[in-house]
Short mmCIF file of N, CA and C in Angstrom, two decimals:
data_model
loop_
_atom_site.label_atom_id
_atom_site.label_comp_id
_atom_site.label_asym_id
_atom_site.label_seq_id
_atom_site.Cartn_x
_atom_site.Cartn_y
_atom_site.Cartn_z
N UNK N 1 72.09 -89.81 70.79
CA UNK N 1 73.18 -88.88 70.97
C UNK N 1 73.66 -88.98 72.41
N UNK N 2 74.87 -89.42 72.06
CA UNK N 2 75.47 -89.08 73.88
C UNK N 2 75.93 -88.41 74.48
N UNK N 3 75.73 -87.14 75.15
CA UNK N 3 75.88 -86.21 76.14
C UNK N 3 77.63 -86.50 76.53
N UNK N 4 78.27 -85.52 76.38
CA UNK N 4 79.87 -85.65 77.04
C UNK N 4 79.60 -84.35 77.72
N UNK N 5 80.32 -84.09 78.75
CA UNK N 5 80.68 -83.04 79.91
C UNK N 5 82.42 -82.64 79.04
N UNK N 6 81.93 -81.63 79.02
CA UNK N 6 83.13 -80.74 78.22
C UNK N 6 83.41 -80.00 80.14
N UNK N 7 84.99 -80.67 79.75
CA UNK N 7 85.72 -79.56 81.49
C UNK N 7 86.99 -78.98 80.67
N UNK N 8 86.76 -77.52 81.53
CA UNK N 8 87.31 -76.46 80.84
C UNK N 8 88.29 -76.61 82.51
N UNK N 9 89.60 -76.17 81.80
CA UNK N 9 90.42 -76.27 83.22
C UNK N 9 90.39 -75.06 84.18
N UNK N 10 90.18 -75.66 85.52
CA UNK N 10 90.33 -74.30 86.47
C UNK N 10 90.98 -72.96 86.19
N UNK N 11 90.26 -71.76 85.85
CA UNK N 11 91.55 -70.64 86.22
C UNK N 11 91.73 -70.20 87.30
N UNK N 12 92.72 -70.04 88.16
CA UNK N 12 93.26 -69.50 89.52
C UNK N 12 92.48 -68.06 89.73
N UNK N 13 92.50 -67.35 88.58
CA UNK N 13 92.04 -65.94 88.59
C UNK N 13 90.44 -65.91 88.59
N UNK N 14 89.87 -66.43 88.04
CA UNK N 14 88.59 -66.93 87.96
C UNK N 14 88.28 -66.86 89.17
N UNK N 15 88.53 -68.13 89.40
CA UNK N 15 87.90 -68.92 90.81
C UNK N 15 88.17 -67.34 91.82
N UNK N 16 89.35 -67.18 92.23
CA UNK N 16 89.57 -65.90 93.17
C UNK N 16 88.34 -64.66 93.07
N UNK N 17 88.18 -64.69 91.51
CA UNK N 17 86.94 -63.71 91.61
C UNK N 17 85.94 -63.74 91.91
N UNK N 18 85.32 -65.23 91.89
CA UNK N 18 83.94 -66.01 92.01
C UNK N 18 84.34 -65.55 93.26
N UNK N 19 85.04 -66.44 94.40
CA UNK N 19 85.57 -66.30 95.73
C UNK N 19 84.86 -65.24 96.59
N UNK N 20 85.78 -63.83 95.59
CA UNK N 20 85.68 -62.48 96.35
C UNK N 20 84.33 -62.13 95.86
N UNK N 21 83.69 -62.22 94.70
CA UNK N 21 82.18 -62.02 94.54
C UNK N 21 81.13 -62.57 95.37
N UNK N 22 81.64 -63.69 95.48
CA UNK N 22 80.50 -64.67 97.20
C UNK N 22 81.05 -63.90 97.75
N UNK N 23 81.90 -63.57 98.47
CA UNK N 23 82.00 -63.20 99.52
C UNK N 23 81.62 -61.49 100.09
N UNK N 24 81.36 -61.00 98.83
CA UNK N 24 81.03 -59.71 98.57
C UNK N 24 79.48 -60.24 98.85
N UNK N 25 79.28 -60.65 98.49
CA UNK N 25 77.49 -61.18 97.95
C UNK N 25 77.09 -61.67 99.32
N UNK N 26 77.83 -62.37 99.96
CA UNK N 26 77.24 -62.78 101.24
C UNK N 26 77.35 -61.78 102.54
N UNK N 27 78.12 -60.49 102.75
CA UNK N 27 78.32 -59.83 103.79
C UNK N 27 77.60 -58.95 102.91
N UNK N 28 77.26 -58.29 101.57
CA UNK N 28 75.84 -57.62 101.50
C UNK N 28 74.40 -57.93 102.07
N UNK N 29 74.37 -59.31 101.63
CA UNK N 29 73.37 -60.56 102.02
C UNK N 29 73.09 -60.19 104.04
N UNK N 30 74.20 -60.09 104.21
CA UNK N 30 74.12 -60.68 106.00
C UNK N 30 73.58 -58.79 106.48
N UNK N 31 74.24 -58.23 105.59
CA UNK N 31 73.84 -56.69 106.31
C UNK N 31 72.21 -56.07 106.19
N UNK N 32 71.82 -56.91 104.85
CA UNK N 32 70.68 -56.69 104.68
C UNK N 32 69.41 -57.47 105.44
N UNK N 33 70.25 -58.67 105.97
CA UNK N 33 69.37 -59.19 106.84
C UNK N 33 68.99 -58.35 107.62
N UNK N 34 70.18 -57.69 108.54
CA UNK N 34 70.59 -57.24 109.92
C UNK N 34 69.68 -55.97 109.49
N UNK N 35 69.70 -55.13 108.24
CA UNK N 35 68.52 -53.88 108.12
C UNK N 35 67.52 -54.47 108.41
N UNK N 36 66.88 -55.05 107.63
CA UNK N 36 65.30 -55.60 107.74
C UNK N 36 65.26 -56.18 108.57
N UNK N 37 65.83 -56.68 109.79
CA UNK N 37 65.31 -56.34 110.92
C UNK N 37 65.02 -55.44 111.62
N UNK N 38 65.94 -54.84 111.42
CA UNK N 38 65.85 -53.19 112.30
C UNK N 38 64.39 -52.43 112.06
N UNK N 39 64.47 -52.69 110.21
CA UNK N 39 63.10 -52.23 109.92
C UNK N 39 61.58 -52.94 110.36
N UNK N 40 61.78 -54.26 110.32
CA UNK N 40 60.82 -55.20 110.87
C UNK N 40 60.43 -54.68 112.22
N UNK N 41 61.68 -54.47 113.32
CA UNK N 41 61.05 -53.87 114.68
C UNK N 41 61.08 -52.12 114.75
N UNK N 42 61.39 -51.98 113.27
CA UNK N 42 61.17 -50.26 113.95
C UNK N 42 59.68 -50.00 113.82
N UNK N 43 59.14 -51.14 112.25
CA UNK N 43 57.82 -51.13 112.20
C UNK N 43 56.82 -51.62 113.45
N UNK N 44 56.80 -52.22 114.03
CA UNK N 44 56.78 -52.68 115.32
C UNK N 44 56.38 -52.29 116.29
N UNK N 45 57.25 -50.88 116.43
CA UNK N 45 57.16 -50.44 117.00
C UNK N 45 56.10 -49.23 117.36
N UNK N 46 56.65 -48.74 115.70
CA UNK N 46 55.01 -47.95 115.42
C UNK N 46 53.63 -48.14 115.22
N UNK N 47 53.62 -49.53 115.06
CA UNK N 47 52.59 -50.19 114.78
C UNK N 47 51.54 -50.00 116.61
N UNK N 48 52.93 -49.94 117.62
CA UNK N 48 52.20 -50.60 118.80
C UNK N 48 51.98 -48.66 119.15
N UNK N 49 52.75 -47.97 118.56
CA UNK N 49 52.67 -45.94 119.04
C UNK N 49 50.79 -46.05 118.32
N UNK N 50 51.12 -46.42 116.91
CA UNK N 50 49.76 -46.05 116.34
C UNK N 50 48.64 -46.77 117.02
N UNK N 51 48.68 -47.94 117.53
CA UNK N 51 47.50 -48.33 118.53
C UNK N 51 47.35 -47.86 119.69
N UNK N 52 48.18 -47.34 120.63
CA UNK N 52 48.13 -46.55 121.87
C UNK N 52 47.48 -45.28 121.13
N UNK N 53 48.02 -44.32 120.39
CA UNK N 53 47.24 -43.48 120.21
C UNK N 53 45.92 -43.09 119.78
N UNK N 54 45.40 -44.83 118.92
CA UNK N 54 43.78 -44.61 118.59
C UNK N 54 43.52 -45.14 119.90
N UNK N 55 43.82 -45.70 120.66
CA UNK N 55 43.44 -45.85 122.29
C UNK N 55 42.89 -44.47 123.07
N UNK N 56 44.28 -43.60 122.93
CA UNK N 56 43.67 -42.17 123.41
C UNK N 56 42.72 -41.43 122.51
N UNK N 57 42.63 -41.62 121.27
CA UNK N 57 41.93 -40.84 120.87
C UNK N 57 40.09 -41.16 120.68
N UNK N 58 40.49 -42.52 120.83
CA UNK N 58 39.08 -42.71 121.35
C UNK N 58 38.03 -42.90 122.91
N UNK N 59 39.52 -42.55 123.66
CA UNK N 59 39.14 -41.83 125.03
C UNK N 59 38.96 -40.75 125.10
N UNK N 60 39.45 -39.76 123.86
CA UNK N 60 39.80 -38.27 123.99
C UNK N 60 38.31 -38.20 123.46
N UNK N 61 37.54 -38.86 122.52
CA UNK N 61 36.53 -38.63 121.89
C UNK N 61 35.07 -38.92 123.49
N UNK N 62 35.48 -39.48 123.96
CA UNK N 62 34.67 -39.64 125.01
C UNK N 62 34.96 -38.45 125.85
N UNK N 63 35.50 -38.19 126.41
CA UNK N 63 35.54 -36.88 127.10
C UNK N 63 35.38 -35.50 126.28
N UNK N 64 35.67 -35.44 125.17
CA UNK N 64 34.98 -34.49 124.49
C UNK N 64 33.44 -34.28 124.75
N UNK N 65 33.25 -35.94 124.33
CA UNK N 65 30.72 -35.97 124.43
C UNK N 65 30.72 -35.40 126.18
N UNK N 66 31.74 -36.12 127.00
CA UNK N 66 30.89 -35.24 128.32
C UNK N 66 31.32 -33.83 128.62
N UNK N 67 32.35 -33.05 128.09
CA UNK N 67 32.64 -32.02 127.95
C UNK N 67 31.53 -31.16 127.26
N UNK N 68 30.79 -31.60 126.46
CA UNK N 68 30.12 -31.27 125.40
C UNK N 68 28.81 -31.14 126.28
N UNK N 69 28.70 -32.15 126.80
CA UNK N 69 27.23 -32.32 127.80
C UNK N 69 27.34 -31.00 129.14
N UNK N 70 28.31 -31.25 129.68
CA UNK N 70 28.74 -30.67 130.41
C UNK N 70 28.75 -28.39 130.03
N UNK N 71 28.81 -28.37 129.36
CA UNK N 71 29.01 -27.08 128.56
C UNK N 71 27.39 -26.88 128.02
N UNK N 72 26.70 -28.29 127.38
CA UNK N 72 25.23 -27.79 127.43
C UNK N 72 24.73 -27.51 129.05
N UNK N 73 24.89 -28.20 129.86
CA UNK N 73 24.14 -27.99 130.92
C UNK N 73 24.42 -27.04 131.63
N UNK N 74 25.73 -26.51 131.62
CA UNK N 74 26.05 -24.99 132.30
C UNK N 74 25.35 -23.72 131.43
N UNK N 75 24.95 -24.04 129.89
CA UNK N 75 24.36 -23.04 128.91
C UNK N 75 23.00 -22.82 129.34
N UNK N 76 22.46 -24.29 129.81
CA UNK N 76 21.08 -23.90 130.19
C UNK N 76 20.54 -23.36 131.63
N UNK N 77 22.26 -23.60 132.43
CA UNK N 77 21.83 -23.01 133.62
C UNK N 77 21.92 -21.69 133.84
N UNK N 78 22.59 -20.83 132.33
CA UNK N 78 23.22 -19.71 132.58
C UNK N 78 21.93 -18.83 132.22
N UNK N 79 21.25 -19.84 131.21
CA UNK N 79 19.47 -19.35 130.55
C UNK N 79 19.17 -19.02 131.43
N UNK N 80 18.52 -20.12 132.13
CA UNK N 80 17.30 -20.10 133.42
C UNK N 80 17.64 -18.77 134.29
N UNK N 81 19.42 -18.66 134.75
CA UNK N 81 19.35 -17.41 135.68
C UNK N 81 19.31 -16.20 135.00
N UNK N 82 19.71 -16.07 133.73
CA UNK N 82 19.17 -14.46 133.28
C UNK N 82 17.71 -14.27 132.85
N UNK N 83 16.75 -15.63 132.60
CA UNK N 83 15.37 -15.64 133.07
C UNK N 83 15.08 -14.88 133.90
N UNK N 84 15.72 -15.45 135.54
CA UNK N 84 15.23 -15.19 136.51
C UNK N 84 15.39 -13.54 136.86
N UNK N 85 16.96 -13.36 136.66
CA UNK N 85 17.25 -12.26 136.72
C UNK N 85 16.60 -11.12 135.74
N UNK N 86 15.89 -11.31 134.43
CA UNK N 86 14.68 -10.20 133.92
C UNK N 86 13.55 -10.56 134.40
N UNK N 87 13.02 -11.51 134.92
CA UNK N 87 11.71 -11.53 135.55
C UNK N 87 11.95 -10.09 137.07
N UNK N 88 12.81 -10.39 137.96
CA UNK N 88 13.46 -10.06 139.13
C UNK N 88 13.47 -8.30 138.70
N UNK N 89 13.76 -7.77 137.59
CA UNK N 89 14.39 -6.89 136.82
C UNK N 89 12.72 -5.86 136.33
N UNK N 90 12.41 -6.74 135.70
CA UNK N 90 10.91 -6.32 135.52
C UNK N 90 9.88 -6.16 136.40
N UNK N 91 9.88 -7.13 137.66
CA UNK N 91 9.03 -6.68 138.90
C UNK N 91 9.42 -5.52 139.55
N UNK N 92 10.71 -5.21 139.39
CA UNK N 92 11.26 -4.08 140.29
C UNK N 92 10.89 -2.68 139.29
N UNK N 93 10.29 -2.46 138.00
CA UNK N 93 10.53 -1.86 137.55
C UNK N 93 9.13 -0.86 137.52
N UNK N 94 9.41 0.48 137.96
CA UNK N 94 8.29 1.08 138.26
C UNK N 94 7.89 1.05 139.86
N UNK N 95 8.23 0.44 140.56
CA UNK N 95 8.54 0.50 141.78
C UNK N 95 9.42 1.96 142.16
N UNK N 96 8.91 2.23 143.82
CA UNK N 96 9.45 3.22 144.43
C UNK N 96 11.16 2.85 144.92
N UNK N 97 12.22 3.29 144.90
CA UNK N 97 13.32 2.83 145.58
C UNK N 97 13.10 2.84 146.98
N UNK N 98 12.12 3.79 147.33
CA UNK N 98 12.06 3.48 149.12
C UNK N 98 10.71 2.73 149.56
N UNK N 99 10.27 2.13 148.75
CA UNK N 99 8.81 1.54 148.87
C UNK N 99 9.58 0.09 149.53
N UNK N 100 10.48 -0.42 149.28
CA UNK N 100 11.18 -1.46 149.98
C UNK N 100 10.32 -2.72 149.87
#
């Protein structure tokens, strides 16, 4: 069997529509490039916010532990002096005020 190419003749109106459809198709095409970029570096951008901020927050987590340390060791210094201060409290007690 031998294959013939059947040609159907140009329509003027046709073609004009194909035309304006590419050309519709390609300045959708070009705008959507031009988004997804925008989106490509807006992502980008957040990508580099969300790593600065686990940056701080895992500095923030460090100064929390010595904050933390820091707040125990003033707790135990606040112990020791009301120790001192009922030991101090209890020797005086029963004592004369003018026995000096």
């Amino acid at each position: 069997m031998i294959w013939q190419e059947t040609r159907v003749p140009e329509d003027p109106i046709a073609q004009g529509e194909i035309a304006a459809l590419t050309r519709r198709f390609e300045e959708v095409s070009e705008r959507t490039d031009r988004e997804f970029g925008i989106v490509k570096s807006d992502l980008t951008a957040v990508r580099l916010q969300v790593g600065n901020l686990d940056q701080k927050v895992g500095n923030l987590d460090g100064k929390v532990d010595e904050l933390a340390g820091a707040v125990r060791g003033l707790a135990e210094k606040i112990d020791r002096n009301q120790a001192q201060i009922v030991e101090l409290l209890t020797q005086l007690v029963g004592r004369r005020p003018d026995a000096g």
